[in-house]
Tab-separated table of C-alpha atoms and ligand atoms in Angstrom:
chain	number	residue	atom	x	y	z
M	1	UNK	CA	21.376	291.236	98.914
M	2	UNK	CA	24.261	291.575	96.378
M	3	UNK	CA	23.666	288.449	93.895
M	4	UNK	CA	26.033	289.233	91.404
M	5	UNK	CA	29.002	288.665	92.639
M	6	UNK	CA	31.101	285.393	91.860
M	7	UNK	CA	28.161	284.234	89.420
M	8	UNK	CA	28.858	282.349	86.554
M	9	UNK	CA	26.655	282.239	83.555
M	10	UNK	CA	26.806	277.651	83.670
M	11	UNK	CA	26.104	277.426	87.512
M	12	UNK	CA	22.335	277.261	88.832
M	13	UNK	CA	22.092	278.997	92.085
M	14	UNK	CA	19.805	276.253	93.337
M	15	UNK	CA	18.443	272.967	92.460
M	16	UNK	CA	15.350	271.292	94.029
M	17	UNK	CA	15.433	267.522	93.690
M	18	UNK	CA	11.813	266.801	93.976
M	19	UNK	CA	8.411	268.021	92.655
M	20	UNK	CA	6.539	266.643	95.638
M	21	UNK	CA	4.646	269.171	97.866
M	22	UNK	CA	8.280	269.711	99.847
M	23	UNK	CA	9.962	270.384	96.519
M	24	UNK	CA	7.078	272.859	95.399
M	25	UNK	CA	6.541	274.825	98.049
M	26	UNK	CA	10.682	275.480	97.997
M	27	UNK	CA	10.464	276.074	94.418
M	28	UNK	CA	7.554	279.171	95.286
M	29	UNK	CA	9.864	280.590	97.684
M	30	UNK	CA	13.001	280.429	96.069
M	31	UNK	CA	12.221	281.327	92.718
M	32	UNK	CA	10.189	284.236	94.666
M	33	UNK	CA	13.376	284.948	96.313
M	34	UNK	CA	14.770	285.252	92.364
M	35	UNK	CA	16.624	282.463	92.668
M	36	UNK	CA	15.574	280.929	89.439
M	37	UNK	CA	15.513	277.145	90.801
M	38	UNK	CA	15.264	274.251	88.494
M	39	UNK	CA	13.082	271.470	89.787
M	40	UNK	CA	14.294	267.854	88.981
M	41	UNK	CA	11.119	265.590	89.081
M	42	UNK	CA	11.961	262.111	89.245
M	43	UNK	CA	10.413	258.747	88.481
M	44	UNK	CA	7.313	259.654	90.288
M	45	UNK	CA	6.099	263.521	89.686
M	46	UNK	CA	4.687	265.169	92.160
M	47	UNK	CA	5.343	262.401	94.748
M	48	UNK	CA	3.244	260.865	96.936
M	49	UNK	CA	-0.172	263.018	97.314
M	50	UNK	CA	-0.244	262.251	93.601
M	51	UNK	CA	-1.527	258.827	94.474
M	52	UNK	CA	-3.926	259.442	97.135
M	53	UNK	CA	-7.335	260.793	96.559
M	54	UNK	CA	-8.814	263.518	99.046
M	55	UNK	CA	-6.587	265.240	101.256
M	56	UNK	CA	-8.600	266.424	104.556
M	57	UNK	CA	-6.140	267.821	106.837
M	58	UNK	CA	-4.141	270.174	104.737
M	59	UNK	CA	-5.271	273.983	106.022
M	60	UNK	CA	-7.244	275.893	103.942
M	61	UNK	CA	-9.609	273.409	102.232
M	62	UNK	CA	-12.455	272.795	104.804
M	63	UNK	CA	-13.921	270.375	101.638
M	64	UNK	CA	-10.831	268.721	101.261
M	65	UNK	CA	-8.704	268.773	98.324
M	66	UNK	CA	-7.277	266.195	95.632
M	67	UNK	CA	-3.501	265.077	95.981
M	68	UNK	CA	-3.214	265.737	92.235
M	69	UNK	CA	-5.027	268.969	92.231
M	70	UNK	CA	-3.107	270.478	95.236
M	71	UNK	CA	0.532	269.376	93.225
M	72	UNK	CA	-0.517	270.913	90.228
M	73	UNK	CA	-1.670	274.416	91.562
M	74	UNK	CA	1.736	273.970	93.507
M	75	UNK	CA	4.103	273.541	90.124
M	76	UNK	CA	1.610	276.753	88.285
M	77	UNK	CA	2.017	278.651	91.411
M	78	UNK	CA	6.082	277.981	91.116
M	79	UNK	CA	5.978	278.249	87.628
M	80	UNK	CA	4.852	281.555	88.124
M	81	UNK	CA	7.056	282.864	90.195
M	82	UNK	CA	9.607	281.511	87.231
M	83	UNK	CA	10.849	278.070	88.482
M	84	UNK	CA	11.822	275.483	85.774
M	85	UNK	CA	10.978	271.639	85.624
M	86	UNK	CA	12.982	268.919	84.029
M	87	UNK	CA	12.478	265.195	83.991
M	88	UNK	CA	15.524	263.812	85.520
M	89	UNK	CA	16.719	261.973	88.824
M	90	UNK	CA	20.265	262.216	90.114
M	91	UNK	CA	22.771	259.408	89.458
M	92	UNK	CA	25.518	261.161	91.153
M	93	UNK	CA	26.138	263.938	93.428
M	94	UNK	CA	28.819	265.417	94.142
M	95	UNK	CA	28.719	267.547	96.810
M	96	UNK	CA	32.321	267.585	98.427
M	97	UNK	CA	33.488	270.528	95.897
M	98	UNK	CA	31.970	273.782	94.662
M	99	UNK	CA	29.444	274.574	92.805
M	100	UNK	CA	27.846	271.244	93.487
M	101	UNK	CA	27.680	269.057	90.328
M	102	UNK	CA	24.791	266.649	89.812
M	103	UNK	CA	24.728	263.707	86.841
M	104	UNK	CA	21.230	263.088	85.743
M	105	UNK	CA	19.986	260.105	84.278
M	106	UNK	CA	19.525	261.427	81.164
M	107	UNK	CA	22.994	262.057	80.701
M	108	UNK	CA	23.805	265.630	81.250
M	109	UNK	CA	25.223	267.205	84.402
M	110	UNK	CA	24.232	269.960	86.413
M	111	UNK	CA	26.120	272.451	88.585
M	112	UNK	CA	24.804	274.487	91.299
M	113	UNK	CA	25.734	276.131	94.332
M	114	UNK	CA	23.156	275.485	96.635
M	115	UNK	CA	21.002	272.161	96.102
M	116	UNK	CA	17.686	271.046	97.881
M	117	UNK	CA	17.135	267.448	98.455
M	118	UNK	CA	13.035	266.806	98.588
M	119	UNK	CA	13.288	263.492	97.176
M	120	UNK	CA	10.673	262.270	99.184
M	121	UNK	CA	10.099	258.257	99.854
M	122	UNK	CA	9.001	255.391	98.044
M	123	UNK	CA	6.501	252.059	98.674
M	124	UNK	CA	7.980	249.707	101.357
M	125	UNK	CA	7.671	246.143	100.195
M	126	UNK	CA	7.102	243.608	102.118
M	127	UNK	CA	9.621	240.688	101.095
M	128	UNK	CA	6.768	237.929	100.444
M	129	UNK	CA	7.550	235.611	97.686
M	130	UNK	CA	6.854	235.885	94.449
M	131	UNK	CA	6.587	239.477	94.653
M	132	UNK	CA	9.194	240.738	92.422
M	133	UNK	CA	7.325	238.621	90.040
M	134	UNK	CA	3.700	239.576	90.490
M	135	UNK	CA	4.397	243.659	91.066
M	136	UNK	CA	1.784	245.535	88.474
M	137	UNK	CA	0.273	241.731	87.750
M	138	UNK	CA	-2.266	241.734	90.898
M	139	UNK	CA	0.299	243.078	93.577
M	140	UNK	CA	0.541	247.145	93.719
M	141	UNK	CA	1.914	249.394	96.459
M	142	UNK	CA	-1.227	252.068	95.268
M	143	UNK	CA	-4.597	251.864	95.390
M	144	UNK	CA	-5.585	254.742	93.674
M	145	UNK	CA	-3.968	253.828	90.497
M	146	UNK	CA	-4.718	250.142	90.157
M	147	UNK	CA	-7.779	249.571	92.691
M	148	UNK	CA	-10.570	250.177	89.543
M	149	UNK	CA	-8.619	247.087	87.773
M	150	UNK	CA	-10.291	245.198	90.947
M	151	UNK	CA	-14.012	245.284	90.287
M	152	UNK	CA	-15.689	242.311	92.286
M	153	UNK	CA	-12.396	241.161	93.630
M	154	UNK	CA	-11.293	240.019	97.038
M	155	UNK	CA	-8.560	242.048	97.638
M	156	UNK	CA	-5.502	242.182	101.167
M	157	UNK	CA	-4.143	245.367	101.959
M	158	UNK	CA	-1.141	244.861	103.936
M	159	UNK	CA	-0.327	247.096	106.859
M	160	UNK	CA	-1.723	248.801	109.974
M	161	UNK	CA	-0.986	252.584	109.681
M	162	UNK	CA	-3.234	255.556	107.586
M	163	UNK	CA	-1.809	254.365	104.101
M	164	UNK	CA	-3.727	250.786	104.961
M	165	UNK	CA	-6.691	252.410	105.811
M	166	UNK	CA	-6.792	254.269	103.350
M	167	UNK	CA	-6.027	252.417	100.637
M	168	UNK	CA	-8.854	250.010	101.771
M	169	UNK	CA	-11.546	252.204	102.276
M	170	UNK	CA	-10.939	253.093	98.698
M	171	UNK	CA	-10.345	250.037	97.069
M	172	UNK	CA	-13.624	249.421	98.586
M	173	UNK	CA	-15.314	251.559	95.898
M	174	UNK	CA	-14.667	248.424	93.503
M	175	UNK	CA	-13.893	245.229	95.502
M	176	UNK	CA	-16.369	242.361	96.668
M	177	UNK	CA	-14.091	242.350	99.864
M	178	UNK	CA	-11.174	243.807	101.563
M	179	UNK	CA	-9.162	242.229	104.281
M	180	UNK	CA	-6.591	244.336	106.377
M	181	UNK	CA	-3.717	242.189	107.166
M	182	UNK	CA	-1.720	243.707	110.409
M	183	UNK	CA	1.256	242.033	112.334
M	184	UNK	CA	0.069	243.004	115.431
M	185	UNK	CA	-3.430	243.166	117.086
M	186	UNK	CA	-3.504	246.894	117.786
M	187	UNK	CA	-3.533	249.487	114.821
M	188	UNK	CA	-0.930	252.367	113.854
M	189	UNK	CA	-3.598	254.492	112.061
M	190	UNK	CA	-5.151	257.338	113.325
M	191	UNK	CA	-8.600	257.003	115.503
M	192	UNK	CA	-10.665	258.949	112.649
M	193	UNK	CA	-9.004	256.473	109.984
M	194	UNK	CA	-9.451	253.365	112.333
M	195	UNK	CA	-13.020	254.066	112.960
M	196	UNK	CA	-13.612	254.694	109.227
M	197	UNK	CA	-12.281	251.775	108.473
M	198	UNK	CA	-13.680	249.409	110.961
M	199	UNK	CA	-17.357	250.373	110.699
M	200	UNK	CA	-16.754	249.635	106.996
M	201	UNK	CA	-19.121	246.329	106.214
M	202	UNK	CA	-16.319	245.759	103.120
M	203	UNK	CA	-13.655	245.288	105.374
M	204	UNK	CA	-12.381	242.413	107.419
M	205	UNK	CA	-9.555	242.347	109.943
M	206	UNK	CA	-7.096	239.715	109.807
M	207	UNK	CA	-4.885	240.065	113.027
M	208	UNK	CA	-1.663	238.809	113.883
M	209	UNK	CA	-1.005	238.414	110.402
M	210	UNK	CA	1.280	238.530	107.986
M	211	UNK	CA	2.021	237.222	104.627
M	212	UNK	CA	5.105	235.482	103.483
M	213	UNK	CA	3.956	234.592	99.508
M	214	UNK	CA	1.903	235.714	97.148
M	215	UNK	CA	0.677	232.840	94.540
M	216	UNK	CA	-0.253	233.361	90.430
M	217	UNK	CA	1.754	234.362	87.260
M	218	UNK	CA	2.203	237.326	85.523
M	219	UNK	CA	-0.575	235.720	83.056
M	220	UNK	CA	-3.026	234.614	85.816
M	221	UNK	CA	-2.184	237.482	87.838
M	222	UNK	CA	-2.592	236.734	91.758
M	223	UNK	CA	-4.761	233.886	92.767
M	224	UNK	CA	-3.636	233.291	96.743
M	225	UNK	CA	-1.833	234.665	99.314
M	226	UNK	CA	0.040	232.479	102.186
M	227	UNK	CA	-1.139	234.296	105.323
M	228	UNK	CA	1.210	233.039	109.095
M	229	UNK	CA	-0.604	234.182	112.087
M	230	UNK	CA	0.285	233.496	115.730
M	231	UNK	CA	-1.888	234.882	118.785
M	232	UNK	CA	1.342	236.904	119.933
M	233	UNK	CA	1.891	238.794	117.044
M	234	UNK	CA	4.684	238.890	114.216
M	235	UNK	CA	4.266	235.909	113.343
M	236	UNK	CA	6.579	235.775	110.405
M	237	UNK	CA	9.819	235.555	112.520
M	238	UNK	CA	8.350	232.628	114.714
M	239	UNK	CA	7.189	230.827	110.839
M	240	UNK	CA	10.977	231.955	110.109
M	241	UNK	CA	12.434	230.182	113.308
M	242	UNK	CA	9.987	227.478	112.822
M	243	UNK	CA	8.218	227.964	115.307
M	244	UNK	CA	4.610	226.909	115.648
M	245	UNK	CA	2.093	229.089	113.562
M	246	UNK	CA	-1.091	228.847	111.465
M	247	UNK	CA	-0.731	228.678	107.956
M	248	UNK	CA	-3.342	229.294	105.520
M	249	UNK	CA	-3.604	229.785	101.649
M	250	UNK	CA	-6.494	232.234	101.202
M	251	UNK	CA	-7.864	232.896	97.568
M	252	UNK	CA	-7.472	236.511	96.401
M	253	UNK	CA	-7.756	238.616	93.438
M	254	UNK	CA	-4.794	241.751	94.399
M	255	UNK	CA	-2.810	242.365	97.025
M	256	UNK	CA	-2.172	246.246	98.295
M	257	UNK	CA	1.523	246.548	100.274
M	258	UNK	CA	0.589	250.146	102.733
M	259	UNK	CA	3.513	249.183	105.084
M	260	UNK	CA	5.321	252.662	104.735
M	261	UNK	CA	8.048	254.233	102.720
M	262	UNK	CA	11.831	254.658	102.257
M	263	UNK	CA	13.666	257.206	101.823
M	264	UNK	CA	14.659	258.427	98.646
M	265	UNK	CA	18.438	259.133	99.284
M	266	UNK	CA	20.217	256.568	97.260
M	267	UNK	CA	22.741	259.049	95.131
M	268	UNK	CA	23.852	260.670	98.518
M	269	UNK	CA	25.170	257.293	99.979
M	270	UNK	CA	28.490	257.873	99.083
M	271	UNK	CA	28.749	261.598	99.992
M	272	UNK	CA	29.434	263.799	103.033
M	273	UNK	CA	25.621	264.428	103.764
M	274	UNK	CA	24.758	262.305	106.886
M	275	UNK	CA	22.197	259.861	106.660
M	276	UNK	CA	20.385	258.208	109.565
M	277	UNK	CA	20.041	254.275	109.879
M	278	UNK	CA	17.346	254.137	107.923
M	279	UNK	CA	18.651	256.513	104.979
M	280	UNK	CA	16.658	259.469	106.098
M	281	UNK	CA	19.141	262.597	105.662
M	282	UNK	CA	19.843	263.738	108.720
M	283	UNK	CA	19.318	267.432	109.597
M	284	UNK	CA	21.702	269.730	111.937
M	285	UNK	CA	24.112	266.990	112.473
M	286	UNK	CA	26.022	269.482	114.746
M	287	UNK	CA	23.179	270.618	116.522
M	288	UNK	CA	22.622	273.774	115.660
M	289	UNK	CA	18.853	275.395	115.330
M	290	UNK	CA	16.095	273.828	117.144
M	291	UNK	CA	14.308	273.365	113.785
M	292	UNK	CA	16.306	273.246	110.180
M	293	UNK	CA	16.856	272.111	107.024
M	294	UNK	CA	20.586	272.165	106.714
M	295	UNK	CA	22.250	268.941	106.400
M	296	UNK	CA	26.112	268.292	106.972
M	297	UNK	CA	27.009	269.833	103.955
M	298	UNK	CA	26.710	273.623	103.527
M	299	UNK	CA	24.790	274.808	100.662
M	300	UNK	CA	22.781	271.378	100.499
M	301	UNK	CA	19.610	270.773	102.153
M	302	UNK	CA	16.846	268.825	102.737
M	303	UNK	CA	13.031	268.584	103.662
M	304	UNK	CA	9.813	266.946	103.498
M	305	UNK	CA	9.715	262.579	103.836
M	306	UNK	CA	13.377	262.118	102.763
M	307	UNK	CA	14.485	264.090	105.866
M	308	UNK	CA	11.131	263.868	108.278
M	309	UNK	CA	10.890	259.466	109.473
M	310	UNK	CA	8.265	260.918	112.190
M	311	UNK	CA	5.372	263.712	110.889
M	312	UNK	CA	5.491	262.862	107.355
M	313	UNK	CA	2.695	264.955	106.525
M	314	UNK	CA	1.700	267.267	102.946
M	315	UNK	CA	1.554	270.338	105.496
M	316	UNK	CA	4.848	269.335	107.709
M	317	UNK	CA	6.942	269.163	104.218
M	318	UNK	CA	5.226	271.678	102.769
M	319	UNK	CA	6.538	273.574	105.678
M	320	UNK	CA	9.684	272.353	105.542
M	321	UNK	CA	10.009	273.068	101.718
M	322	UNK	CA	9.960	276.705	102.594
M	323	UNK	CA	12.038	276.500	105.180
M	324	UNK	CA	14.703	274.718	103.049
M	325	UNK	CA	14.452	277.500	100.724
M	326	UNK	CA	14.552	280.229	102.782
M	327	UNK	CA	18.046	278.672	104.527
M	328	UNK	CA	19.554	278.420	100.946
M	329	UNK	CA	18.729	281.981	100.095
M	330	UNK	CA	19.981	282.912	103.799
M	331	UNK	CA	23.406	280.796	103.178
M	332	UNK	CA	23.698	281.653	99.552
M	333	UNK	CA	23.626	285.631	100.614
M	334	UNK	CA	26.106	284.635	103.346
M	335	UNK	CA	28.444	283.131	100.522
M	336	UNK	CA	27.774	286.563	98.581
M	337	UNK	CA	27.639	284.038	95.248
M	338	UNK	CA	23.760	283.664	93.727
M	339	UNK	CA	23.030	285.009	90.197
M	340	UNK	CA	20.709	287.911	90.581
M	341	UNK	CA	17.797	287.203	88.069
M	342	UNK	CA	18.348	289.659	85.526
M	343	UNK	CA	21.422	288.826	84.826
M	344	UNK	CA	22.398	286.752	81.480
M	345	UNK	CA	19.657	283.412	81.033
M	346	UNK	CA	20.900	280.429	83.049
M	347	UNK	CA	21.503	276.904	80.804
M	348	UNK	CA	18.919	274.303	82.393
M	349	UNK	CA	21.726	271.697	81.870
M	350	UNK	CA	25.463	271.356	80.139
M	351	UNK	CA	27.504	268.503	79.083
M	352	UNK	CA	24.686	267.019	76.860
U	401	LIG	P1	3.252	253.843	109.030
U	401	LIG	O1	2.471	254.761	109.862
U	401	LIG	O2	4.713	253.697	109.258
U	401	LIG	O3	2.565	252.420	109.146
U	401	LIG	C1	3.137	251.294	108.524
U	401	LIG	C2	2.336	250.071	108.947
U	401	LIG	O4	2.848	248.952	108.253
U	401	LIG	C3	2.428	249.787	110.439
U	401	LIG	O5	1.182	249.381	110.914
U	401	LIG	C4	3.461	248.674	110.507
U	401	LIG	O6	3.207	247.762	111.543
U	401	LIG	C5	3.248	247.951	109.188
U	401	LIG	N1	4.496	247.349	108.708
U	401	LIG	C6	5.707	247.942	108.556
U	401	LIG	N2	6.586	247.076	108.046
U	401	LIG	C7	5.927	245.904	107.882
U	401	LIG	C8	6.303	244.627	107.392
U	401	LIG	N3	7.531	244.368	106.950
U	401	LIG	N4	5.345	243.674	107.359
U	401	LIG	C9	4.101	243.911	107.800
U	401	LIG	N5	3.682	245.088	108.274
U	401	LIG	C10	4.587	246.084	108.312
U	401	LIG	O7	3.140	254.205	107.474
U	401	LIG	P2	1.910	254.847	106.673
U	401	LIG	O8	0.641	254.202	107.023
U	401	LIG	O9	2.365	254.833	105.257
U	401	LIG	O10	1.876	256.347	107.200
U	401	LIG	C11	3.061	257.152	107.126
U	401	LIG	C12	2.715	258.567	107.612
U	401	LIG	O11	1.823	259.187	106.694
U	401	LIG	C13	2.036	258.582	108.973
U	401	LIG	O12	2.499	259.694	109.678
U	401	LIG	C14	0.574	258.743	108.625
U	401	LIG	O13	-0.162	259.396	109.636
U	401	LIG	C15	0.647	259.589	107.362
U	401	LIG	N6	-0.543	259.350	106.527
U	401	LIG	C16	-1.663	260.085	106.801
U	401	LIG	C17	-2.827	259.860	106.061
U	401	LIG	C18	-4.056	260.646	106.379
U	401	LIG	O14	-4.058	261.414	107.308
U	401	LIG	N7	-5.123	260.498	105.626
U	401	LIG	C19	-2.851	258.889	105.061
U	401	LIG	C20	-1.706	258.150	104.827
U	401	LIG	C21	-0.563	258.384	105.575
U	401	LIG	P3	3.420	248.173	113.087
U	401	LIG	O15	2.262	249.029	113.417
U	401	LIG	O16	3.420	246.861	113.779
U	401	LIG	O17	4.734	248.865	113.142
């Protein structure tokens, strides 16, 4: 591969925007690939399997593995291989002229010819009342960090997927009780995690449920939920048509949201890369391969949870990290233009 030509000594041939395990694994094979990629880790490093405990399913640990152990042999394995990490999240992409140019929140701006979007997704909240108020007072979307502040307590976990049971079979290391609150009467979560969690003697089932406020202060912290319920399930939009339901005020000490996650894609709203309903970047637009990363814009792609609404798994977008880089390295070859790595030392960032 020729990678001198058209380089210039200001432009990165690739940034990764993401240190989750989709971002990692595309910083390993790019900066194998001598790309020299610059990872951008954002507001949460590492991402997601940062905040869960032991990872079971990811090949090659039949003990398991920690989330936090697994991201941080990913960034020393990149790191190796001569990636770069910077604290920074993009304000402002844009993507509709070449090379790319990215402002970061701490001022500076980036250019770069190819650009890989693993921003990953954050904590869905639920919309309850008073919960702008009482988020990191009693209310959390993660278990693992705030569950030992809840030692004796009577805690909810909202939701009916893996995160819920999860995140209550581990908040039952500290709490007096745990109470699963699920719209429906049937559960999302897996069979293993639903069995786990159901033979539990901690953990109570509230069905047909759903909570619409959360009562205490930020000095208090929480001291009550206000649970709906309705036989038929959902019973928020019948409470919101007025419809008949049960409402009860429950006493509680925390309340866990697990409902799911959004995608991280707020800087490419007003760009050419296609986004789904939802805000999940939307891969092969066109058509195109059975399987890729590239998005509506050449030279930018994406992988991992900011692309993927349906796996969203550490191995899928670890997966998919690799892909992502191998497709830049493939286009940026096509486009004859990456910096080969010996040539003159790249700036991180300009402009600041
Ligand atoms: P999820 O599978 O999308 O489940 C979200 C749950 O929250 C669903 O039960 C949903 O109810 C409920 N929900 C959504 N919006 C709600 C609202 N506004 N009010 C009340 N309830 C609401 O999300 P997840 O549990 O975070 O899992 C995401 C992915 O990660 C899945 O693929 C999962 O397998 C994976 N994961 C795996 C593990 C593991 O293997 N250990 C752990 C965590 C996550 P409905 O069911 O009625 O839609």
């Amino acid at each position: 591969m020729n990678k001198g030509t058209g380089a210039t000594a200001d432009v990165r041939n690739v940034v990764i925007v993401g240190s989750g395990v989709a971002g990692l694994s595309a910083a390993v094979y790019a900066a194998r690939a001598d790309l020299e990629p610059l990872v951008l880790e954002g507001p949460e490093p590492g991402g997601q399997l940062t905040l869960t405990t032991d990872i079971e399913n990811y090949l090659g640990f039949p003990e398991g593995i920690g989330g936090m152990e697994l991201i941080q042999n990913g960034k020393e394995q990149a790191e190796r291989f001569g990636a770069e990490f910077t604290h920074a999240t993009v304000e402002n992409a844009a993507v509709e002229q070449r090379p790319f140019e990215l402002d970061l929140s701490n001022g500076s701006t980036l250019r770069t010819r190819a650009l890989i979007v693993a921003s990953g997704a954050s904590a869905r909240w639920v919309g309850a009342e008073n919960e702008d108020e009482l988020m990191g007072y009693g209310l959390s979307t993660c278990a693992t960090c705030d569950g030992a502040f809840h030692r004796d307590d009577d805690l909810l976990v909202i939701g009916g997927g893996d995160s819920a049971m999860e995140e209550a079979l581990f908040l039952t290391k500290f709490a007096d009780s745990v109470t699963v609150v699920h719209r429906r009467d049937e559960l999302r979560a897996s069979e293993i995690m639903v069995d786990r969690a159901q033979e539990h003697e901690d953990i109570a089932f509230a069905w047909n449920t759903e909570l619409v406020a959360i009562n205490g202060s930020q000095e208090e912290g929480v001291i009550s939920a206000t649970l709906v319920s309705h036989p038929d399930g959902y019973p928020q939009e019948k409470y919101e048509a007025e419809e008949d339901v049960d409402v009860e005020a429950v006493d509680v000490d925390g309340v866990f949201y697990a409902i799911g996650h959004e995608p991280n894609t707020d800087f490419l709203e007003n760009t050419p890369v296609v986004l789904d309903r939802d805000g999940y970047v939307q891969t092969a637009p066109a058509g195109g391969a059975w399987a890729t990363t590239e998005t509506a814009v050449e030279g930018v792609f994406a992988a991992g949870d900011v692309m993927d609404p349906d796996y969203q798994q550490a191995v899928t977008a670890a997966g998919m990290g690799s892909m992502a880089a191998l497709d830049a390295e493939e286009w940026l070859e096509s486009t004859d233009s990456a910096v080969a790595s010996n040539s003159e030392p790249i700036p991180t960032e300009v402009g600041d």
